[in-house]
CSV table of C-alpha atoms in Angstrom, one decimal:
chain,number,residue,atom,x,y,z
A,1,UNK,CA,-11.8,31.3,6.0
A,2,UNK,CA,-10.3,30.3,2.6
A,3,UNK,CA,-10.3,27.1,0.6
A,4,UNK,CA,-7.2,25.9,-1.2
A,5,UNK,CA,-7.4,23.1,-3.8
A,6,UNK,CA,-5.3,20.1,-3.0
A,7,UNK,CA,-4.2,17.5,-5.5
A,8,UNK,CA,-3.7,13.8,-5.4
A,9,UNK,CA,-4.7,10.5,-7.0
A,10,UNK,CA,-7.6,8.1,-7.1
A,11,UNK,CA,-8.0,4.4,-7.3
A,12,UNK,CA,-7.1,1.4,-5.2
A,13,UNK,CA,-6.0,-2.3,-4.8
A,14,UNK,CA,-7.4,-5.5,-3.3
A,15,UNK,CA,-5.2,-7.2,-0.7
A,16,UNK,CA,-5.0,-10.8,0.3
A,17,UNK,CA,-4.3,-12.6,3.6
A,18,UNK,CA,-3.2,-16.0,2.4
A,19,UNK,CA,-1.6,-18.9,4.2
A,20,UNK,CA,0.8,-17.4,6.8
A,21,UNK,CA,3.0,-20.5,6.4
A,22,UNK,CA,3.5,-19.7,2.7
A,23,UNK,CA,5.3,-16.6,1.5
A,24,UNK,CA,2.9,-15.8,-1.4
A,25,UNK,CA,3.0,-12.6,-3.4
A,26,UNK,CA,0.3,-10.1,-2.7
A,27,UNK,CA,-0.6,-8.0,-5.7
A,28,UNK,CA,1.9,-5.4,-4.8
A,29,UNK,CA,5.3,-5.4,-6.6
A,30,UNK,CA,9.0,-6.3,-7.5
A,31,UNK,CA,10.9,-7.0,-10.7
A,32,UNK,CA,14.4,-6.7,-9.3
A,33,UNK,CA,16.5,-9.9,-9.2
A,34,UNK,CA,13.5,-12.2,-9.8
A,35,UNK,CA,15.5,-15.4,-9.0
A,36,UNK,CA,17.3,-13.9,-5.9
A,37,UNK,CA,16.8,-16.0,-2.8
A,38,UNK,CA,14.5,-14.0,-0.5
A,39,UNK,CA,16.2,-12.6,2.6
A,40,UNK,CA,14.1,-14.2,5.3
A,41,UNK,CA,13.3,-11.9,8.2
A,42,UNK,CA,10.7,-14.1,9.8
A,43,UNK,CA,13.1,-14.9,12.7
A,44,UNK,CA,14.5,-11.4,13.0
A,45,UNK,CA,14.4,-10.5,16.7
A,46,UNK,CA,13.6,-7.0,15.7
A,47,UNK,CA,10.1,-8.1,14.7
A,48,UNK,CA,9.2,-9.6,18.1
A,49,UNK,CA,9.2,-8.2,21.6
A,50,UNK,CA,12.1,-9.5,23.7
A,51,UNK,CA,11.4,-11.5,26.8
A,52,UNK,CA,13.3,-11.2,30.0
A,53,UNK,CA,13.7,-8.6,32.7
A,54,UNK,CA,14.3,-5.6,30.5
A,55,UNK,CA,12.3,-2.6,31.6
A,56,UNK,CA,9.5,-1.7,29.3
A,57,UNK,CA,9.5,1.9,28.0
A,58,UNK,CA,6.3,3.9,28.1
A,59,UNK,CA,4.9,4.3,24.7
A,60,UNK,CA,4.7,7.9,23.4
A,61,UNK,CA,2.5,9.8,21.0
A,62,UNK,CA,4.0,9.8,17.5
A,63,UNK,CA,2.0,11.2,14.5
A,64,UNK,CA,2.9,10.9,10.9
A,65,UNK,CA,3.7,8.5,8.0
A,66,UNK,CA,6.7,6.5,7.3
A,67,UNK,CA,6.9,4.9,3.8
A,68,UNK,CA,9.1,1.8,4.4
A,69,UNK,CA,10.9,0.3,1.4
A,70,UNK,CA,10.0,-3.2,2.6
A,71,UNK,CA,12.6,-5.8,2.0
A,72,UNK,CA,11.8,-9.2,0.5
A,73,UNK,CA,11.2,-11.7,3.3
A,74,UNK,CA,9.5,-9.4,5.8
A,75,UNK,CA,5.7,-9.5,6.5
A,76,UNK,CA,3.7,-6.3,6.7
A,77,UNK,CA,2.8,-7.2,10.3
A,78,UNK,CA,6.5,-7.5,11.2
A,79,UNK,CA,7.3,-4.2,9.5
A,80,UNK,CA,4.7,-2.4,11.6
A,81,UNK,CA,6.1,-4.0,14.8
A,82,UNK,CA,9.6,-2.9,13.9
A,83,UNK,CA,8.6,0.7,13.3
A,84,UNK,CA,6.4,0.8,16.3
A,85,UNK,CA,9.4,-0.3,18.4
A,86,UNK,CA,11.9,2.1,16.7
A,87,UNK,CA,9.6,5.1,17.3
A,88,UNK,CA,8.3,3.7,20.7
A,89,UNK,CA,4.9,4.7,19.3
A,90,UNK,CA,1.5,4.0,20.9
A,91,UNK,CA,-0.3,3.2,17.7
A,92,UNK,CA,0.7,2.0,14.2
A,93,UNK,CA,-0.8,0.4,11.2
A,94,UNK,CA,-0.2,-0.1,7.5
A,95,UNK,CA,-2.1,1.0,4.4
A,96,UNK,CA,-2.3,-2.1,2.3
A,97,UNK,CA,-0.6,-5.5,2.8
A,98,UNK,CA,2.6,-6.2,1.1
A,99,UNK,CA,3.4,-10.0,1.3
A,100,UNK,CA,6.8,-11.4,2.2
A,101,UNK,CA,8.1,-12.0,-1.3
A,102,UNK,CA,7.1,-8.6,-2.6
A,103,UNK,CA,9.2,-5.5,-2.0
A,104,UNK,CA,8.6,-1.8,-2.2
A,105,UNK,CA,6.4,0.9,-0.7
A,106,UNK,CA,4.6,0.0,2.6
A,107,UNK,CA,3.1,3.2,4.0
A,108,UNK,CA,3.0,2.9,7.8
A,109,UNK,CA,0.7,5.2,9.8
A,110,UNK,CA,1.7,6.3,13.3
A,111,UNK,CA,-0.6,7.8,15.9
A,112,UNK,CA,-3.2,10.1,14.4
A,113,UNK,CA,-2.2,9.2,10.9
A,114,UNK,CA,-4.1,5.9,11.3
A,115,UNK,CA,-7.3,8.0,10.9
A,116,UNK,CA,-6.2,8.7,7.3
A,117,UNK,CA,-5.4,5.2,6.2
A,118,UNK,CA,-8.5,4.7,4.1
A,119,UNK,CA,-7.5,7.7,1.9
A,120,UNK,CA,-4.2,5.9,1.0
A,121,UNK,CA,-5.7,2.5,0.5
A,122,UNK,CA,-8.2,3.9,-1.9
A,123,UNK,CA,-5.5,5.6,-4.0
A,124,UNK,CA,-3.8,4.3,-7.2
A,125,UNK,CA,-1.1,1.7,-7.0
A,126,UNK,CA,1.8,1.2,-9.3
A,127,UNK,CA,3.8,-2.1,-9.7
A,128,UNK,CA,6.7,-3.4,-11.6
A,129,UNK,CA,6.4,-7.1,-12.0
A,130,UNK,CA,8.0,-10.0,-13.9
A,131,UNK,CA,5.9,-12.6,-15.6
A,132,UNK,CA,7.5,-16.0,-16.1
A,133,UNK,CA,6.1,-17.7,-19.2
A,134,UNK,CA,5.4,-21.4,-19.7
A,135,UNK,CA,3.8,-22.3,-16.3
A,136,UNK,CA,0.5,-21.6,-14.7
A,137,UNK,CA,0.3,-22.0,-10.9
A,138,UNK,CA,-2.7,-22.4,-8.6
A,139,UNK,CA,-1.7,-19.1,-6.7
A,140,UNK,CA,-0.7,-17.3,-10.0
A,141,UNK,CA,2.7,-16.6,-8.4
A,142,UNK,CA,6.0,-18.4,-7.9
A,143,UNK,CA,5.0,-20.0,-4.6
A,144,UNK,CA,2.1,-22.0,-6.0
A,145,UNK,CA,1.8,-25.5,-7.4
A,146,UNK,CA,2.3,-25.9,-11.2
A,147,UNK,CA,-1.1,-26.7,-12.8
A,148,UNK,CA,-0.3,-26.4,-16.5
A,149,UNK,CA,2.8,-26.0,-18.7
A,150,UNK,CA,3.5,-24.9,-22.3
A,151,UNK,CA,6.5,-24.8,-24.6
A,152,UNK,CA,5.2,-21.8,-26.4
A,153,UNK,CA,6.8,-18.4,-25.7
A,154,UNK,CA,5.3,-15.0,-26.8
A,155,UNK,CA,7.2,-12.6,-29.0
A,156,UNK,CA,7.7,-9.0,-28.1
A,157,UNK,CA,5.3,-8.0,-31.0
A,158,UNK,CA,2.6,-10.3,-29.6
A,159,UNK,CA,2.9,-8.9,-26.1
A,160,UNK,CA,2.8,-5.3,-27.3
A,161,UNK,CA,-0.3,-6.0,-29.4
A,162,UNK,CA,-2.0,-7.5,-26.4
A,163,UNK,CA,-1.5,-4.6,-23.9
A,164,UNK,CA,-4.4,-2.4,-25.1
A,165,UNK,CA,-6.8,-5.3,-24.2
A,166,UNK,CA,-5.7,-4.9,-20.6
A,167,UNK,CA,-5.9,-1.1,-20.4
A,168,UNK,CA,-8.9,0.8,-19.2
A,169,UNK,CA,-11.9,-0.7,-17.4
A,170,UNK,CA,-11.8,-4.5,-18.0
A,171,UNK,CA,-13.5,-7.6,-16.5
A,172,UNK,CA,-11.1,-9.6,-14.3
A,173,UNK,CA,-11.6,-12.9,-12.5
A,174,UNK,CA,-9.8,-12.7,-9.2
A,175,UNK,CA,-7.3,-15.5,-8.4
A,176,UNK,CA,-8.5,-18.6,-6.5
A,177,UNK,CA,-6.2,-17.6,-3.7
A,178,UNK,CA,-7.7,-14.2,-2.9
A,179,UNK,CA,-9.6,-12.5,-0.1
A,180,UNK,CA,-12.9,-12.6,-2.1
A,181,UNK,CA,-15.8,-14.0,0.0
A,182,UNK,CA,-17.8,-17.0,-1.4
A,183,UNK,CA,-20.9,-17.7,0.7
A,184,UNK,CA,-19.2,-16.1,3.7
A,185,UNK,CA,-15.9,-17.9,3.3
A,186,UNK,CA,-12.6,-16.5,2.0
A,187,UNK,CA,-11.7,-17.9,-1.4
A,188,UNK,CA,-8.2,-18.7,-0.3
A,189,UNK,CA,-9.5,-20.8,2.6
A,190,UNK,CA,-11.7,-22.8,0.3
A,191,UNK,CA,-8.9,-23.3,-2.2
A,192,UNK,CA,-6.5,-24.5,0.6
A,193,UNK,CA,-9.2,-27.0,1.6
A,194,UNK,CA,-9.2,-28.4,-2.0
A,195,UNK,CA,-12.6,-27.0,-3.1
A,196,UNK,CA,-13.1,-25.8,-6.6
A,197,UNK,CA,-13.7,-22.0,-6.3
A,198,UNK,CA,-15.5,-20.3,-9.2
A,199,UNK,CA,-15.2,-16.5,-8.8
A,200,UNK,CA,-17.2,-14.1,-10.9
A,201,UNK,CA,-15.5,-11.6,-13.1
A,202,UNK,CA,-15.7,-8.0,-11.9
A,203,UNK,CA,-14.8,-4.6,-13.4
A,204,UNK,CA,-11.4,-3.1,-12.5
A,205,UNK,CA,-9.5,-0.2,-14.0
A,206,UNK,CA,-6.0,-0.3,-15.3
A,207,UNK,CA,-4.8,3.2,-16.0
A,208,UNK,CA,-1.7,2.0,-17.9
A,209,UNK,CA,0.2,-1.2,-18.6
A,210,UNK,CA,3.5,-1.2,-20.4
A,211,UNK,CA,6.2,-3.7,-21.3
A,212,UNK,CA,9.4,-2.5,-19.7
A,213,UNK,CA,11.8,-5.2,-20.7
A,214,UNK,CA,12.0,-8.7,-22.2
A,215,UNK,CA,15.4,-10.0,-21.1
A,216,UNK,CA,14.8,-13.4,-22.8
A,217,UNK,CA,11.9,-15.5,-24.1
A,218,UNK,CA,11.0,-17.0,-20.7
A,219,UNK,CA,10.1,-13.8,-19.0
A,220,UNK,CA,8.9,-10.2,-19.4
A,221,UNK,CA,8.9,-7.2,-17.1
A,222,UNK,CA,5.9,-4.9,-17.0
A,223,UNK,CA,4.7,-1.8,-15.2
A,224,UNK,CA,1.1,-1.3,-14.3
A,225,UNK,CA,-0.8,1.5,-12.6
A,226,UNK,CA,-4.2,0.4,-11.5
A,227,UNK,CA,-7.3,1.1,-9.4
A,228,UNK,CA,-8.9,-0.5,-6.4
A,229,UNK,CA,-9.6,-4.3,-6.7
A,230,UNK,CA,-7.1,-5.1,-9.4
A,231,UNK,CA,-5.0,-8.3,-9.1
A,232,UNK,CA,-1.6,-8.2,-10.7
A,233,UNK,CA,-1.4,-12.0,-10.5
A,234,UNK,CA,-4.6,-12.2,-12.5
A,235,UNK,CA,-3.0,-10.0,-15.2
A,236,UNK,CA,-0.1,-12.4,-15.5
A,237,UNK,CA,-2.5,-15.4,-15.7
A,238,UNK,CA,-4.8,-13.9,-18.3
A,239,UNK,CA,-2.0,-12.5,-20.5
A,240,UNK,CA,-0.4,-15.9,-20.6
A,241,UNK,CA,-3.6,-17.7,-21.7
A,242,UNK,CA,-4.4,-15.2,-24.4
A,243,UNK,CA,-0.8,-15.4,-25.7
A,244,UNK,CA,-1.1,-19.1,-26.2
A,245,UNK,CA,1.1,-20.1,-23.3
A,246,UNK,CA,0.8,-19.8,-19.5
A,247,UNK,CA,2.2,-17.2,-17.0
A,248,UNK,CA,2.7,-16.4,-13.4
A,249,UNK,CA,4.3,-13.6,-11.3
A,250,UNK,CA,7.8,-14.4,-10.4
A,251,UNK,CA,8.8,-11.0,-9.0
A,252,UNK,CA,6.9,-8.0,-7.8
A,253,UNK,CA,7.6,-4.5,-6.5
A,254,UNK,CA,5.2,-1.7,-5.5
A,255,UNK,CA,6.4,1.7,-6.5
A,256,UNK,CA,3.3,3.9,-5.8
A,257,UNK,CA,0.6,3.8,-3.1
A,258,UNK,CA,-1.8,6.8,-3.3
A,259,UNK,CA,0.3,9.9,-2.7
A,260,UNK,CA,3.5,8.0,-1.8
A,261,UNK,CA,6.1,7.2,-4.5
A,262,UNK,CA,9.6,5.8,-4.5
A,263,UNK,CA,11.0,9.2,-3.5
A,264,UNK,CA,9.2,8.9,-0.2
A,265,UNK,CA,10.5,5.4,0.6
A,266,UNK,CA,13.1,4.8,3.2
A,267,UNK,CA,15.0,1.4,3.5
A,268,UNK,CA,14.9,-0.3,6.9
A,269,UNK,CA,18.7,0.0,7.5
A,270,UNK,CA,18.6,3.8,6.9
A,271,UNK,CA,15.7,4.1,9.2
A,272,UNK,CA,17.4,2.2,12.0
A,273,UNK,CA,20.6,4.3,11.5
A,274,UNK,CA,18.5,7.4,11.9
A,275,UNK,CA,16.9,6.1,15.0
A,276,UNK,CA,20.4,5.2,16.4
A,277,UNK,CA,21.6,8.8,15.8
A,278,UNK,CA,18.5,10.2,17.4
A,279,UNK,CA,19.0,8.1,20.5
A,280,UNK,CA,22.5,9.5,20.8
A,281,UNK,CA,21.3,13.1,20.4
A,282,UNK,CA,22.6,13.5,16.9
A,283,UNK,CA,19.3,13.8,15.1
A,284,UNK,CA,15.6,13.6,15.4
A,285,UNK,CA,13.1,10.9,14.6
A,286,UNK,CA,10.8,13.7,13.3
A,287,UNK,CA,13.1,13.8,10.2
A,288,UNK,CA,11.8,10.3,9.2
A,289,UNK,CA,8.1,11.3,9.5
A,290,UNK,CA,5.9,12.7,6.8
A,291,UNK,CA,3.0,14.8,7.9
A,292,UNK,CA,-0.4,13.2,8.7
A,293,UNK,CA,-2.1,15.3,6.0
A,294,UNK,CA,0.2,13.9,3.3
A,295,UNK,CA,-2.4,11.2,2.9
A,296,UNK,CA,-5.1,13.8,2.1
A,297,UNK,CA,-3.5,15.3,-1.0
A,298,UNK,CA,-6.5,14.5,-3.1
A,299,UNK,CA,-9.1,16.4,-1.1
A,300,UNK,CA,-9.4,20.2,-0.6
A,301,UNK,CA,-7.9,22.0,2.4
A,302,UNK,CA,-10.0,24.5,4.3
A,303,UNK,CA,-8.4,27.1,6.6
A,304,UNK,CA,-10.5,28.4,9.5
A,305,UNK,CA,-10.1,31.0,12.2
A,306,UNK,CA,-9.0,30.0,15.7
A,307,UNK,CA,-12.5,30.7,17.0
A,308,UNK,CA,-14.0,28.3,14.5
A,309,UNK,CA,-11.3,25.8,15.2
A,310,UNK,CA,-12.2,25.7,18.9
A,311,UNK,CA,-15.8,24.8,18.0
A,312,UNK,CA,-14.7,22.1,15.5
A,313,UNK,CA,-12.3,20.7,18.0
A,314,UNK,CA,-15.3,20.2,20.4
A,315,UNK,CA,-17.1,18.4,17.7
A,316,UNK,CA,-19.5,21.3,17.0
A,317,UNK,CA,-20.5,22.4,13.5
A,318,UNK,CA,-19.4,25.8,12.2
A,319,UNK,CA,-21.6,28.0,9.9
A,320,UNK,CA,-20.0,29.3,6.7
A,321,UNK,CA,-20.3,33.0,6.5
A,322,UNK,CA,-19.0,35.9,4.4
A,323,UNK,CA,-17.9,36.3,0.8
A,324,UNK,CA,-14.9,34.0,1.3
A,325,UNK,CA,-17.1,31.0,2.4
A,326,UNK,CA,-16.5,28.0,0.0
A,327,UNK,CA,-19.3,27.2,-2.4
A,328,UNK,CA,-18.4,23.6,-2.9
A,329,UNK,CA,-19.5,20.6,-0.8
A,330,UNK,CA,-18.0,17.3,0.2
A,331,UNK,CA,-15.1,16.1,2.3
A,332,UNK,CA,-12.3,18.6,3.3
A,333,UNK,CA,-9.5,18.6,5.7
A,334,UNK,CA,-9.5,21.6,8.0
A,335,UNK,CA,-6.5,23.5,9.1
A,336,UNK,CA,-5.9,26.3,11.6
A,337,UNK,CA,-2.7,28.4,11.4
A,338,UNK,CA,-1.3,25.8,8.9
A,339,UNK,CA,-1.9,22.9,11.3
A,340,UNK,CA,-4.2,20.0,10.6
A,341,UNK,CA,-7.3,20.1,12.7
A,342,UNK,CA,-10.0,17.8,11.4
A,343,UNK,CA,-11.6,15.9,8.6
A,344,UNK,CA,-15.0,17.4,7.9
A,345,UNK,CA,-18.0,17.5,5.5
A,346,UNK,CA,-19.0,20.8,4.0
A,347,UNK,CA,-22.7,21.2,3.0
A,348,UNK,CA,-25.9,23.1,3.7
A,349,UNK,CA,-23.9,26.2,4.7
A,350,UNK,CA,-21.9,24.6,7.5
A,351,UNK,CA,-18.7,22.6,8.3
A,352,UNK,CA,-19.5,19.3,10.2
A,353,UNK,CA,-16.4,17.7,11.8
A,354,UNK,CA,-16.1,13.9,11.3
A,355,UNK,CA,-12.6,13.1,12.6
A,356,UNK,CA,-10.7,15.5,14.9
A,357,UNK,CA,-6.9,15.2,15.2
A,358,UNK,CA,-4.9,15.6,18.3
A,359,UNK,CA,-1.3,16.1,17.2
A,360,UNK,CA,0.3,16.5,20.6
A,361,UNK,CA,3.6,14.7,20.7
A,362,UNK,CA,6.2,13.9,18.0
A,363,UNK,CA,5.2,15.1,14.5
A,364,UNK,CA,7.1,15.5,11.2
A,365,UNK,CA,9.8,18.1,11.2
A,366,UNK,CA,9.0,21.4,9.4
A,367,UNK,CA,11.2,20.4,6.5
A,368,UNK,CA,9.0,17.4,5.7
A,369,UNK,CA,5.9,19.6,5.3
A,370,UNK,CA,7.1,20.3,1.7
A,371,UNK,CA,7.0,17.4,-0.7
A,372,UNK,CA,10.3,16.9,-2.7
């Protein structure tokens, strides 16, 4: 057996489940056309099963990742429902909520890829976001109620001088409308009930924060790459206060989620067109899938023999033997003949399987096994 180093990213992001009747921003991104009227897809029939006497197709095993370039106006739950229908898949889930008014990368796991969702959710996130100066809102985004106003506007020089204070490990107070629990209750539930929620500051890591553009004095466009638990809305709020004005997020787009970047994203209309061609025999849905192991780029890969693979597949540990046995310990993903087999722990001279994959069914085409 041989061990090959794999590469990837680290970090993460807190997500919110706020009032479903309000299209609030999650801390997941878009700076394109900040005042564009969102394209509402809440009533799109594609997002709901159709009633009637239509025969129901049997669901099938589909395994892999699809990174949807989610449009403004669609909820993450609707996006999962649409992809599950398009692929006629048995199982599907997403790796990090992207709220209706945000656009960008929404990684959707199909089949056995759902076992790797935590590795994506714990990865770094990158956002492009627009801050509108002069107003603070109770949700820290454009959907909230205005709570304070200011006529002051920051200069470009003042913004640039401020950015180092928000880079590295910083203390951040989460927004009132967040998923943080306060005595067993979600902060956003308490805030909606009119209670004053005082949340404690906590450390978060911002790997970089840059000013991308300042089209005019009322707004500025930023890019941030951050770790788990960071709230982009809180960044806008805190920067506004320190700059002697107020600020809130008015556009947000997510451009990176763990190992998935914009090159991996596919717009919904392109995905639907591919599915239509596949239904007519002119293509394959496998072309839209990325391999399950794409989510595991930041942990080592360990190749084993077919005999050892048989034991691991039965849930049995395998002893590490010979000069080629790895000397490291920790989490690995195990392959046999280039095919993903299991997630396992290496230690004390053995491989202990933790999650075994059964990739029988539709998987990514061979061409998707190489990252562009």
